[in-house]
mmCIF file of C-alpha atoms in Angstrom:
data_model
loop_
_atom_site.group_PDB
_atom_site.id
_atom_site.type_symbol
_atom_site.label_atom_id
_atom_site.label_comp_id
_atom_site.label_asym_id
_atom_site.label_seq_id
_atom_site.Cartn_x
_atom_site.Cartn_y
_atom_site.Cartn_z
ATOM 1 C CA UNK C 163 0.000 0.000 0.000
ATOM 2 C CA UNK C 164 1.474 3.196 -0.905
ATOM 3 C CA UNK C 165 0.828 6.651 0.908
ATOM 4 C CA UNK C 166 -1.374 8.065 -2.264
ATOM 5 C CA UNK C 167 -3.886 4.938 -1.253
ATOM 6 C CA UNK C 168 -3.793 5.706 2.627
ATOM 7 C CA UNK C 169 -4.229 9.452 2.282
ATOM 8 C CA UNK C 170 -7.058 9.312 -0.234
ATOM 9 C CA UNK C 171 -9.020 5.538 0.409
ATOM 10 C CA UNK C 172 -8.658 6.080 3.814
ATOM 11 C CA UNK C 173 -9.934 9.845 4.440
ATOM 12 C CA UNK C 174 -13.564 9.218 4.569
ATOM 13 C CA UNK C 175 -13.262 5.939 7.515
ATOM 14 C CA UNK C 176 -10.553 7.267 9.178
ATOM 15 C CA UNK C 177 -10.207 9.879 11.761
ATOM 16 C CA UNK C 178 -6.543 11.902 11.014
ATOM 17 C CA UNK C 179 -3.605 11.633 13.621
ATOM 18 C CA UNK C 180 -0.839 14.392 13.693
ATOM 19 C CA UNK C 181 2.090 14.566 15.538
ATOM 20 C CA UNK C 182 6.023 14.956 15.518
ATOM 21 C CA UNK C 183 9.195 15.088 17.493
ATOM 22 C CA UNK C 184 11.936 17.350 17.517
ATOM 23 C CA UNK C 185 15.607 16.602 15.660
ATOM 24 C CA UNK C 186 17.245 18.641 18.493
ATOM 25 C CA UNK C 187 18.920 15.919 20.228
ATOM 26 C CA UNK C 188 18.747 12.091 20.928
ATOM 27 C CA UNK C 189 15.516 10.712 21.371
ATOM 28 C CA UNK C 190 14.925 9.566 25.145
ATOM 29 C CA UNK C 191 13.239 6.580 26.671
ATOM 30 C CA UNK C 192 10.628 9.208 27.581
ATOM 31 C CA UNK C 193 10.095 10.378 23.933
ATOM 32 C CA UNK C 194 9.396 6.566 23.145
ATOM 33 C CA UNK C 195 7.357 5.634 25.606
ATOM 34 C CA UNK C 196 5.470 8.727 26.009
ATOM 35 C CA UNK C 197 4.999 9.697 22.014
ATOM 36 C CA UNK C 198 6.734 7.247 19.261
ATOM 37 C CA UNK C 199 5.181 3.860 20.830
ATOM 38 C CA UNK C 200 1.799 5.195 20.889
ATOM 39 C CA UNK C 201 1.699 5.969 17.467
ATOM 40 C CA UNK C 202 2.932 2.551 16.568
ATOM 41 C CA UNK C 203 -0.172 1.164 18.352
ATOM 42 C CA UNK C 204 -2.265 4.306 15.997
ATOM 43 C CA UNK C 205 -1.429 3.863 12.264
ATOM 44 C CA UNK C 206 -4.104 0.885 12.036
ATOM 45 C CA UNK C 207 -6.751 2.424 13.598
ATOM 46 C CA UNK C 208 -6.133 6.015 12.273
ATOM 47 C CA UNK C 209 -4.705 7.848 9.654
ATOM 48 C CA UNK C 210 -0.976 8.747 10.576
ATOM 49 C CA UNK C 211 0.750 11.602 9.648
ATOM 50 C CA UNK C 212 4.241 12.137 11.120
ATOM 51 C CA UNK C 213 6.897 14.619 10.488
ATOM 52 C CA UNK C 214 10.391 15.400 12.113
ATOM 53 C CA UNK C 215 9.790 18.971 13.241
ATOM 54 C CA UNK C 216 12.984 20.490 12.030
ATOM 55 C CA UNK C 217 11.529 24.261 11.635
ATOM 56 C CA UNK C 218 10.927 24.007 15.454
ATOM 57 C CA UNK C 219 14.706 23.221 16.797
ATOM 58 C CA UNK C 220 16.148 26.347 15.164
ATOM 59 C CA UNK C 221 14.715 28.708 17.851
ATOM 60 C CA UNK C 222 17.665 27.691 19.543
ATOM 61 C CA UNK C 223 21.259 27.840 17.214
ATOM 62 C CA UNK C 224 21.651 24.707 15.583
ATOM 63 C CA UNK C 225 25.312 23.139 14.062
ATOM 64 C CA UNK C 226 23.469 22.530 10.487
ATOM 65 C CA UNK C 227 25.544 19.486 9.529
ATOM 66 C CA UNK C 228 24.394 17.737 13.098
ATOM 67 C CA UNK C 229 20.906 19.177 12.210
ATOM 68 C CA UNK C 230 20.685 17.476 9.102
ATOM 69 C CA UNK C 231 22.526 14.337 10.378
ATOM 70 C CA UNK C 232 20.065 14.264 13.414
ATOM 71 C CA UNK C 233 16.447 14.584 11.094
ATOM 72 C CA UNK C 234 17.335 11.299 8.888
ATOM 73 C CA UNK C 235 18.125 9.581 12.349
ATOM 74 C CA UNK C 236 15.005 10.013 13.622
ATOM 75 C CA UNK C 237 13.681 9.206 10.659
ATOM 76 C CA UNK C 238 15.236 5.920 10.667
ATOM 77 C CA UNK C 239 14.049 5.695 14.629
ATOM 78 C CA UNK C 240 10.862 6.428 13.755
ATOM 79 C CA UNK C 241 10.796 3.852 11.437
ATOM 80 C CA UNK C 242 12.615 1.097 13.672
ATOM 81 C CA UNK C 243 10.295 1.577 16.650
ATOM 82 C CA UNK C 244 7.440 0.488 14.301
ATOM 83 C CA UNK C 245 5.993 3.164 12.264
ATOM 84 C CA UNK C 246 5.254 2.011 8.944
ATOM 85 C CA UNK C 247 5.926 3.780 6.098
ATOM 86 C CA UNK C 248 3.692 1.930 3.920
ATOM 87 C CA UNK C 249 0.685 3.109 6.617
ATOM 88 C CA UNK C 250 1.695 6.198 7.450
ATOM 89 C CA UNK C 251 2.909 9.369 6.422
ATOM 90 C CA UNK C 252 6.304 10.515 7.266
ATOM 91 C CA UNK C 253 7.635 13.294 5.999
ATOM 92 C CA UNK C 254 11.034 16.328 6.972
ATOM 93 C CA UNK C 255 8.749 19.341 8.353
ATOM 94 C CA UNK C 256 10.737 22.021 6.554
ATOM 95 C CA UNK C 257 10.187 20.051 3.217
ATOM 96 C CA UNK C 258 6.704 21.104 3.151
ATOM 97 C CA UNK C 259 6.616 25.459 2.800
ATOM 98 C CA UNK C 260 2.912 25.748 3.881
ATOM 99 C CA UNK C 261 3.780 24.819 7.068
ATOM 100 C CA UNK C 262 5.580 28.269 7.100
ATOM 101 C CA UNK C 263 3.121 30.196 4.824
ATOM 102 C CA UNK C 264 -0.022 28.950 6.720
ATOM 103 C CA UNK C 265 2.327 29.789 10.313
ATOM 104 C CA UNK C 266 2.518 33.880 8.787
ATOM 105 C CA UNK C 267 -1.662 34.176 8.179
ATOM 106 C CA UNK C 268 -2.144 32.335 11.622
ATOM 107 C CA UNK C 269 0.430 34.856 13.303
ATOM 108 C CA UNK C 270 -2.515 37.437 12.332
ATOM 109 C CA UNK C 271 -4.449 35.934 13.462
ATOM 110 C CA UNK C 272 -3.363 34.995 17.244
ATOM 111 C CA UNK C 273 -2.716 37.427 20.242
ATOM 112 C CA UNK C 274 -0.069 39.280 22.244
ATOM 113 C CA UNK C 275 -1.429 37.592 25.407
ATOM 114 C CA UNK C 276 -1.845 34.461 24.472
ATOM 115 C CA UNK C 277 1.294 33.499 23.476
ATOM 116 C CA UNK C 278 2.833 35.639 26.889
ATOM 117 C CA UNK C 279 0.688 33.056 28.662
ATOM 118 C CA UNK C 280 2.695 30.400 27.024
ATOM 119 C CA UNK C 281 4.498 28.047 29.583
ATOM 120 C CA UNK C 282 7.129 26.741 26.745
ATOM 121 C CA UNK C 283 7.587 30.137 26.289
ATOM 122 C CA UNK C 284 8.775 31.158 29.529
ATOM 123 C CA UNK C 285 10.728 28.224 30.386
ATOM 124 C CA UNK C 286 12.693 28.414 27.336
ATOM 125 C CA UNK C 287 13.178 32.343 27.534
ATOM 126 C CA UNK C 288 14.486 31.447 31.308
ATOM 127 C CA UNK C 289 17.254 28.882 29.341
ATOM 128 C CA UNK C 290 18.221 31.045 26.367
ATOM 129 C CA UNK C 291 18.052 34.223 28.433
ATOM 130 C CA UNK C 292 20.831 35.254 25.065
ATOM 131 C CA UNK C 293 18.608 34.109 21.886
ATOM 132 C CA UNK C 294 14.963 35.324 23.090
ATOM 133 C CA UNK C 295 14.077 35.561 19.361
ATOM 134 C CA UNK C 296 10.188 35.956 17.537
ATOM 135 C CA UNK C 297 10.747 32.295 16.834
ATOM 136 C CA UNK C 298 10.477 31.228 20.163
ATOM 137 C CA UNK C 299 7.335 33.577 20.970
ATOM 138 C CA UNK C 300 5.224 32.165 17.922
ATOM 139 C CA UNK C 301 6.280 29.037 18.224
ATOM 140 C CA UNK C 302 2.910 27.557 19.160
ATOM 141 C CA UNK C 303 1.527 29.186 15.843
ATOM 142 C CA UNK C 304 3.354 27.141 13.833
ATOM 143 C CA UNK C 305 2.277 24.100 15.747
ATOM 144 C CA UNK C 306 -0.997 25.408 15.248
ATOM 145 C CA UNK C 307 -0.491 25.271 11.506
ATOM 146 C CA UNK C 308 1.461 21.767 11.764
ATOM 147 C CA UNK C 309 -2.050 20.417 13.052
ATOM 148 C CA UNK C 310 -4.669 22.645 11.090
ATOM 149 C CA UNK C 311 -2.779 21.943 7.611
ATOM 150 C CA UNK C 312 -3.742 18.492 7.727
ATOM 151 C CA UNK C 313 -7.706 18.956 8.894
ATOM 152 C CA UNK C 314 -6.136 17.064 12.007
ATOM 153 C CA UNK C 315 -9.108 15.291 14.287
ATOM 154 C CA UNK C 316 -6.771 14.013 17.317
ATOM 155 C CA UNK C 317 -2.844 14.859 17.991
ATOM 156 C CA UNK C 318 -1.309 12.570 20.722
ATOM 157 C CA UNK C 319 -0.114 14.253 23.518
ATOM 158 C CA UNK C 320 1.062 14.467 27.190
ATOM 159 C CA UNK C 321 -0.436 16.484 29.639
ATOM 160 C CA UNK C 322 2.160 18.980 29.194
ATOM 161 C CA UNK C 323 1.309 19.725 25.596
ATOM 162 C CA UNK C 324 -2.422 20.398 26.441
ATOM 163 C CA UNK C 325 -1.755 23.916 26.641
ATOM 164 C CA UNK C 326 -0.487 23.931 22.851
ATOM 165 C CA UNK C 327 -3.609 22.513 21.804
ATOM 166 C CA UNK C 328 -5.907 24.418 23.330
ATOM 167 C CA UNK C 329 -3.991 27.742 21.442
ATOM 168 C CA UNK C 330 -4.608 25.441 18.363
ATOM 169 C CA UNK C 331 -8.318 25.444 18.865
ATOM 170 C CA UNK C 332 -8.448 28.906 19.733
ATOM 171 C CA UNK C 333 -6.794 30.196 16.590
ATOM 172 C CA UNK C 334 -8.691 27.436 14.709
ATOM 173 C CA UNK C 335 -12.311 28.697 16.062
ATOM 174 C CA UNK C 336 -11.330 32.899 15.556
ATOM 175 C CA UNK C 337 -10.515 32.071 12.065
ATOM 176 C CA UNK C 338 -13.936 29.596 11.256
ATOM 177 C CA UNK C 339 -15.908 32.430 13.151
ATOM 178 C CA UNK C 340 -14.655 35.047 10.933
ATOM 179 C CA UNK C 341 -14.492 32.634 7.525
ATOM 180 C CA UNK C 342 -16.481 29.456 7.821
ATOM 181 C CA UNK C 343 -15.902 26.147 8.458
ATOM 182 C CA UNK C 344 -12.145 26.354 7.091
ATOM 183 C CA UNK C 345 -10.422 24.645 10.091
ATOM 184 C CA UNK C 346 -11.308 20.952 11.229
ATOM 185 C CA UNK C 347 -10.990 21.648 15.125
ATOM 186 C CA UNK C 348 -8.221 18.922 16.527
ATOM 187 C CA UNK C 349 -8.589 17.258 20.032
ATOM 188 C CA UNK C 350 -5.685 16.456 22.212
ATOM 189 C CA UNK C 351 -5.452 12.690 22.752
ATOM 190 C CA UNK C 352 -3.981 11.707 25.930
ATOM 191 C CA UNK C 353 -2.281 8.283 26.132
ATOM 192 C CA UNK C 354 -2.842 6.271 29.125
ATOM 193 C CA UNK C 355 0.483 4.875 29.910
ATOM 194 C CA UNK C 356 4.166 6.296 29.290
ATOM 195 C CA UNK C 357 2.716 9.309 29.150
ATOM 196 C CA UNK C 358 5.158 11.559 30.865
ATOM 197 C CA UNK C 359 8.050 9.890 31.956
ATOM 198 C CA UNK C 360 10.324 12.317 34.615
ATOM 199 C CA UNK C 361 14.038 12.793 34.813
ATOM 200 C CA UNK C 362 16.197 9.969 36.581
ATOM 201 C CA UNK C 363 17.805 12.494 38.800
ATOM 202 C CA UNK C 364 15.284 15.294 39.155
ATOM 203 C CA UNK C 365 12.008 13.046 39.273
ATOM 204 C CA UNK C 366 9.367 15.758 39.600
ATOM 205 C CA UNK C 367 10.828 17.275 36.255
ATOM 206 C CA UNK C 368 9.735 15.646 32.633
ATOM 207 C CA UNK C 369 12.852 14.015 30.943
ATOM 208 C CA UNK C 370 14.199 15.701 28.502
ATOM 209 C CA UNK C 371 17.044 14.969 25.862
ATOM 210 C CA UNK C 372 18.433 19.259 26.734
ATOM 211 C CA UNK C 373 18.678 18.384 30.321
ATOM 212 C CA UNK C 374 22.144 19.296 31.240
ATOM 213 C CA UNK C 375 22.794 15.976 33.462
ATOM 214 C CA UNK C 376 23.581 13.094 31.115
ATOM 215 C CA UNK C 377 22.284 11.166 34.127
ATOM 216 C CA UNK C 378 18.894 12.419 34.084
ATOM 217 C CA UNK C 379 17.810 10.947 30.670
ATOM 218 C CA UNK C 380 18.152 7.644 28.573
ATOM 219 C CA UNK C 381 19.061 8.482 25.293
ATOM 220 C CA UNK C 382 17.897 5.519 22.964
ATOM 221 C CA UNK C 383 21.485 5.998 21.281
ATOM 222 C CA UNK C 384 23.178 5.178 24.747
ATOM 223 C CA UNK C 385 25.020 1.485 24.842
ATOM 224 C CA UNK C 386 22.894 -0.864 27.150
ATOM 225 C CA UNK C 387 25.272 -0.835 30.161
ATOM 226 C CA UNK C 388 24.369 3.105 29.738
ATOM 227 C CA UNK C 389 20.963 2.500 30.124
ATOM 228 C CA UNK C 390 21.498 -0.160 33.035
ATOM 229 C CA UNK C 391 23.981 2.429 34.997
ATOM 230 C CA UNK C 392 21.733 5.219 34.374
ATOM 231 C CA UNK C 393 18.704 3.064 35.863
ATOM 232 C CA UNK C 394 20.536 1.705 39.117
ATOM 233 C CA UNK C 395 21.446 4.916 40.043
ATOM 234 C CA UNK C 396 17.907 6.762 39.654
ATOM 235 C CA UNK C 397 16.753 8.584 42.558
ATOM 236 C CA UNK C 398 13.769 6.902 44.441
ATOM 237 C CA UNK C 399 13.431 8.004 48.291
ATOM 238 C CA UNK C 400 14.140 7.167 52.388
ATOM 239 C CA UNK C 401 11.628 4.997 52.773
ATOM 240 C CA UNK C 402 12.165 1.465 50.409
ATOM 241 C CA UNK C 403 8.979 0.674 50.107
ATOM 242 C CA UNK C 404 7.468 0.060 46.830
ATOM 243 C CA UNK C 405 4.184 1.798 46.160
ATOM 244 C CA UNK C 406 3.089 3.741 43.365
ATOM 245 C CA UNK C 407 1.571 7.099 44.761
ATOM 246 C CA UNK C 408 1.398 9.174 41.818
ATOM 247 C CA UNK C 409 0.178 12.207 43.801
ATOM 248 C CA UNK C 410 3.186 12.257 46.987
ATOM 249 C CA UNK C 411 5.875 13.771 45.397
ATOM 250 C CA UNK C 412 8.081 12.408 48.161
ATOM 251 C CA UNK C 413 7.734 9.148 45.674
ATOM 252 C CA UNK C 414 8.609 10.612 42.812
ATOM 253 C CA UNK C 415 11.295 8.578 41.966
ATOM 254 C CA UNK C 416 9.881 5.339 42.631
ATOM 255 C CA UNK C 417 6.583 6.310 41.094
ATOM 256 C CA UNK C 418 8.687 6.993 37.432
ATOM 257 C CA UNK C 419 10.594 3.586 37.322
ATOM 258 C CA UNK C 420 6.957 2.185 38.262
ATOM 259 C CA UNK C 421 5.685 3.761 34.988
ATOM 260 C CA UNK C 422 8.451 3.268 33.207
ATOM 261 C CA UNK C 423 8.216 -0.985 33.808
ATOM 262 C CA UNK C 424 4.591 -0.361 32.871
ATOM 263 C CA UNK C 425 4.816 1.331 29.732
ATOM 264 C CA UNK C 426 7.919 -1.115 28.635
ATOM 265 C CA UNK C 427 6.038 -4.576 29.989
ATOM 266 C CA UNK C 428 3.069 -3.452 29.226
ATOM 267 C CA UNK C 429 1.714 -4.233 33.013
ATOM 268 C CA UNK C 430 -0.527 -2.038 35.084
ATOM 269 C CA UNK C 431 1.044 -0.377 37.948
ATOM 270 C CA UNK C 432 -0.662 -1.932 40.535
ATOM 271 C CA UNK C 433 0.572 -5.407 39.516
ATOM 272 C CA UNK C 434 4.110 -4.977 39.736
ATOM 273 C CA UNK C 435 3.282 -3.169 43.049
ATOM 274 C CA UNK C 436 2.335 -6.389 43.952
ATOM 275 C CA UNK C 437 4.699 -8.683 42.209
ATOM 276 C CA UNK C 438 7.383 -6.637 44.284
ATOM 277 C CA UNK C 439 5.718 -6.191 47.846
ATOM 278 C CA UNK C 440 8.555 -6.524 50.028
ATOM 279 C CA UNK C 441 11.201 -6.511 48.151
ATOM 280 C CA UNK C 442 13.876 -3.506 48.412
ATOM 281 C CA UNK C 443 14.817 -0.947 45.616
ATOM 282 C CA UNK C 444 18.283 -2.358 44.568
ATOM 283 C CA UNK C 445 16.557 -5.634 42.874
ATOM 284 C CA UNK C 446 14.037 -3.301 41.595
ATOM 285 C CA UNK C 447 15.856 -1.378 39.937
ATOM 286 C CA UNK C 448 18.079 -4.198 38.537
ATOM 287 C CA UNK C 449 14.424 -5.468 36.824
ATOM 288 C CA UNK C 450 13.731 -1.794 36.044
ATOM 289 C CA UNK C 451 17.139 -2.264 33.800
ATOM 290 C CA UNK C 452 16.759 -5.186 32.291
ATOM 291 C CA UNK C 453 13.295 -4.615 31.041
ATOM 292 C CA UNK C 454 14.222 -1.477 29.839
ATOM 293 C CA UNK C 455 17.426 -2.597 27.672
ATOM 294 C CA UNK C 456 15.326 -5.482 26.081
ATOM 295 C CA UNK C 457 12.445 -3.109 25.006
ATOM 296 C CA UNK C 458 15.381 -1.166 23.453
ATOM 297 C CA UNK C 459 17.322 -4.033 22.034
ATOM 298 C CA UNK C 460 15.047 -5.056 18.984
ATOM 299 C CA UNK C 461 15.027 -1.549 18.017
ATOM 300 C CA UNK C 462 18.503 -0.392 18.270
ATOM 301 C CA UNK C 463 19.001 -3.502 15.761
ATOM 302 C CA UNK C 464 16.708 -2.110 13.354
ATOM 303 C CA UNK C 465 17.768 1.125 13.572
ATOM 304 C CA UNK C 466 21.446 0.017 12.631
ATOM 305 C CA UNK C 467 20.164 -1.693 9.767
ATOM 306 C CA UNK C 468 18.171 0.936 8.198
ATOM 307 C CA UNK C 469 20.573 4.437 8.711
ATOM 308 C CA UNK C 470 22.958 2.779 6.466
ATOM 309 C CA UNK C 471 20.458 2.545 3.652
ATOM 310 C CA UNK C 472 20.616 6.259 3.153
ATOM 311 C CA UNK C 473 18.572 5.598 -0.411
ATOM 312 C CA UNK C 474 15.704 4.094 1.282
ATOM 313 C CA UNK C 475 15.355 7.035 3.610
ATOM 314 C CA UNK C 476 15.551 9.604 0.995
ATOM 315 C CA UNK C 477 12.660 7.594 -0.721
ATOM 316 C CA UNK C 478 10.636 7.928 2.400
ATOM 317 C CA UNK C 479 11.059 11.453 3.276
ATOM 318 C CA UNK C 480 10.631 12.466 -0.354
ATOM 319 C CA UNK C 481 7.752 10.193 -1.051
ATOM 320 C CA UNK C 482 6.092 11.713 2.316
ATOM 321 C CA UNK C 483 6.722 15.159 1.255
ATOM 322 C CA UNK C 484 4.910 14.512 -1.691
ATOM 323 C CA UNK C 485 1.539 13.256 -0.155
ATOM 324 C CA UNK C 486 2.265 15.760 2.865
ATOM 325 C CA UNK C 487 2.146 18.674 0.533
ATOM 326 C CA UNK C 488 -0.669 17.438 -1.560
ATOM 327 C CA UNK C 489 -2.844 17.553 1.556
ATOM 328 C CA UNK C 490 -1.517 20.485 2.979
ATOM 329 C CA UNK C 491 -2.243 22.861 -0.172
ATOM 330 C CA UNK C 492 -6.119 22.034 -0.842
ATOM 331 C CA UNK C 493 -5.731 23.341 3.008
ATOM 332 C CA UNK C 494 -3.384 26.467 2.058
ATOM 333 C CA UNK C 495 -5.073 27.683 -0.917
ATOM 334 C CA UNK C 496 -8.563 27.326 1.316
ATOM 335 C CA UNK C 497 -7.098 30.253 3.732
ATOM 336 C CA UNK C 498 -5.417 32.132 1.414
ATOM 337 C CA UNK C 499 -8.913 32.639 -1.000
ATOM 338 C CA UNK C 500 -10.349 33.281 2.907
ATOM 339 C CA UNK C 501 -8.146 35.681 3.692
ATOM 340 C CA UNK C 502 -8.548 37.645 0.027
ATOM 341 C CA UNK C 503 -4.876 36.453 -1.548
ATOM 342 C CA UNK C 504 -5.248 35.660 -5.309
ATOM 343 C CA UNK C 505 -4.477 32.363 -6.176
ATOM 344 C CA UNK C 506 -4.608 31.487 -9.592
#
């Protein structure tokens, strides 16, 4: 099946899926489990469109050569953790230009305020106190035309990202009130399990691949005795006792490699609370470890295999470019004969 069949067959029984990850740094165990292997369980129910968000990493400065080199690996991760190809649609963000023209009408379309009001905003302002550039301000406009291009129904998110998609449907519902049903109005979907996995050493804090302390995150690049060391040495708590209490921060630590066994055994909480009653944090941990690493292990294997076929990547991204663009425009030139541009 090739993408032409999914994106047009498929429209009227399926509801639309967007999302996409950064190419800013290594992917982390939390980016897996709390994005990329939920959207491996989507593409059969839904119709899948990915992208590697490259026009988003350059609000911070970017080496370009590691920039480019980072977008075709997580292509090829993408790809190795399960999402098909064949199903989906995968595509390089900045290969697509009405994600940037649609981003400029949608600018004029959004307030001061509520991109001040912006949490990503602040935080990042607070890290790049020397590049606080217009980039970074209206960022969450062109996430709001990454979704809205595509007449997205549901984008997959973590509770964090909520905020971003409630902008979305603001912007979305100005511009329908002012121009008629132009804008399909996209729900946040949140996923159950995985769905925000914290920092190893700062456990109330989301992981993230910029945190400063290698410690903190599992790259899925690190070697497996990486991963191991990096589990064992997690932060849990005083007390050695094994409960999952998601609301006492005091278990923070202990609560995170809880969900992360969960989201990589694919167990409820509650049972390994039970398989584990009694038993201290050390063997834990040791479990923790090994489940982890052979999650990882069939996909680092993959991965290896397909980043060296540099011809069957460049037929993806191209090939997803294609059908990307395709949809986006019927969306583009919709706005632009809105808005009073002349398009033919």
């Amino acid at each position: 099946m090739d993408n032409e069949t999914v994106n047009t067959g498929a429209a009227d029984k399926k509801k639309r899926i967007f999302s996409g990850v950064q190419p800013s740094g290594n992917i982390t165990l939390g980016n897996y489990l709390g994005a990329i292997k939920n959207w491996v369980a989507l593409q059969d129910e839904y119709e899948c469109i990915y992208a590697m968000m490259d026009m988003h990493t350059i609000t911070v400065r970017q080496t370009p050569a590691e920039l480019r080199k980072r977008t075709l690996e997580l292509l090829a991760l993408y790809i190795a953790c399960g999402i098909d190809p064949e199903k989906c649609i995968l595509f390089i963000q900045s290969q697509n230009s009405a994600h940037a023209e649609l981003g400029w009408v949608l600018d004029c379309y959004t307030y001061m305020g509520e991109l001040q009001r912006m949490t990503q905003f602040k935080d990042k302002s607070a890290r790049h106190a020397d590049n606080i550039n217009a980039g970074l301000f209206t960022y969450p406009v062109l996430m709001a035309a990454d979704i809205l291009l595509y007449q997205t129904d549901y984008v997959p998110v973590g509770i964090d990202q909520m905020q971003h998609i409630e902008i979305c449907r603001d912007i979305a519902q100005r511009f329908n009130a002012l121009y008629g049903n132009v804008f399909t109005i996209p729900e946040g979907l949140l996923v159950k399990s995985g769905a925000k996995i914290m920092s190893l050493q700062e456990p109330t804090k989301k992981m993230s691949k910029s945190d400063p302390n290698p410690k903190a995150f599992i790259s899925m690049m690190d070697d497996f005795g990486s991963i191991a060391k990096k589990i064992k040495s997690a932060v849990t708590d005083s007390e050695g006792v094994i409960e999952y209490r998601p609301e006492d921060d005091t278990k923070a630590g202990i609560n995170n490699l809880i969900s992360i066994m969960a989201a990589v055994t694919g167990k409820k909480p509650e049972e390994i609370v039970s398989e584990y009653s009694g038993q201290g944090y050390g063997t834990f941990k040791s479990d923790v470890a090994e489940a982890v690493v052979e999650a990882v292990r069939p996909i680092r294997g993959e991965y290896d295999r397909i980043i060296k076929d540099k011809e069957y990547l460049r037929g993806v991204y191209r090939n997803g470019a294609e059908t990307a663009h395709r949809i986006a425009d019927r969306t583009l030139k919709k706005v632009y004969k809105k808005v009073g541009f002349v398009i033919d």
